[in-house]
XYZ file of C-alpha atoms in Angstrom:
115
model
C -15.120 25.931 69.943
C -16.903 23.317 67.859
C -17.281 19.571 68.099
C -17.735 17.406 65.020
C -18.897 13.807 64.840
C -18.650 11.625 61.759
C -20.942 8.774 60.776
C -21.811 6.657 57.772
C -18.708 4.573 57.215
C -18.827 0.893 56.481
C -17.938 -1.911 54.104
C -18.888 -1.580 50.449
C -17.937 -3.340 47.243
C -15.952 -1.590 44.552
C -18.246 0.484 42.386
C -20.661 1.072 45.238
C -21.644 4.219 47.110
C -21.622 5.548 50.655
C -22.639 8.841 52.218
C -20.700 10.174 55.169
C -22.146 12.720 57.562
C -20.394 15.168 59.854
C -22.551 16.817 62.506
C -21.241 20.040 64.016
C -22.159 21.456 67.404
C -22.856 24.896 65.946
C -24.067 26.480 62.739
C -21.827 25.615 59.824
C -22.204 29.236 58.725
C -20.091 30.126 61.778
C -17.292 27.889 60.547
C -14.761 29.183 58.029
C -14.157 25.881 56.270
C -15.269 22.317 56.819
C -13.789 19.349 55.111
C -13.195 15.666 54.788
C -9.761 14.134 55.085
C -8.683 10.516 54.995
C -5.826 8.389 56.187
C -5.074 4.974 54.775
C -2.874 2.472 56.650
C 0.747 3.469 56.397
C -0.025 6.734 54.637
C -0.280 10.352 55.635
C -3.602 12.052 56.121
C -4.777 13.772 52.950
C -7.472 16.252 52.006
C -10.446 14.769 50.195
C -12.883 17.676 49.891
C -13.602 21.005 51.551
C -16.477 23.468 51.606
C -16.440 27.068 52.786
C -19.252 28.839 54.648
C -20.005 30.504 51.306
C -20.410 27.139 49.603
C -17.184 27.070 47.617
C -15.896 23.516 47.230
C -12.524 21.966 46.530
C -11.647 18.345 45.768
C -8.592 16.174 45.596
C -7.853 15.135 42.024
C -8.276 11.486 42.980
C -11.959 11.961 43.887
C -13.123 14.588 41.390
C -16.198 13.428 39.541
C -16.885 10.679 42.084
C -17.305 12.454 45.429
C -19.531 15.399 46.285
C -19.356 17.516 49.434
C -22.408 19.448 50.570
C -23.825 21.139 53.638
C -27.161 21.487 55.397
C -27.048 24.307 57.902
C -30.479 23.492 59.310
C -28.952 20.229 60.503
C -25.478 21.683 61.226
C -24.189 18.883 59.034
C -21.968 18.376 56.037
C -21.998 15.317 53.838
C -19.654 13.461 51.550
C -21.426 11.485 48.872
C -19.005 8.896 47.555
C -19.816 7.090 44.313
C -17.869 4.648 42.158
C -15.786 3.671 45.145
C -12.439 1.999 44.592
C -10.349 -0.196 46.905
C -7.839 2.650 47.118
C -10.536 4.774 48.786
C -10.243 2.529 51.844
C -9.271 4.711 54.796
C -10.417 6.316 57.990
C -12.307 9.453 56.991
C -12.083 12.456 59.273
C -14.140 15.615 59.410
C -12.400 18.885 60.180
C -13.857 22.254 61.083
C -11.710 25.354 60.872
C -12.808 28.053 63.269
C -9.858 30.319 62.769
C -7.282 30.046 64.046
C -8.124 26.577 65.385
C -8.846 23.282 63.642
C -11.231 20.802 65.239
C -11.188 17.144 64.232
C -13.615 14.328 64.646
C -12.589 10.815 65.640
C -13.103 9.407 62.158
C -15.206 6.775 60.464
C -13.799 3.756 58.650
C -14.585 3.158 55.004
C -13.556 -0.186 53.552
C -13.952 -0.875 49.841
C -13.590 -4.495 48.811
C -12.462 -5.542 45.342
């Protein structure tokens, strides 16, 4: 099992930046894939970015070039650096850890981008 806790959300103006953190209860090298997902009001949850234990990353087209996912195993933490934020990035951002065959979700952190 693994627990994950997100932090770093908040209110930011369009064009601004935020960094989200996701702290895991065990080494991220033990975890197959970790990732960030988001859910805007009235919409389905969608993948934002993922990172494998080997460091391979994947991004949604809507955030490529603006968001960067990274990991720090010493801190058992992954990050999502979000730059050039847009109002359409407003959502609850969730961290997910896949420890096959199970997925473990955090409770989410709210990001609000004002125009």
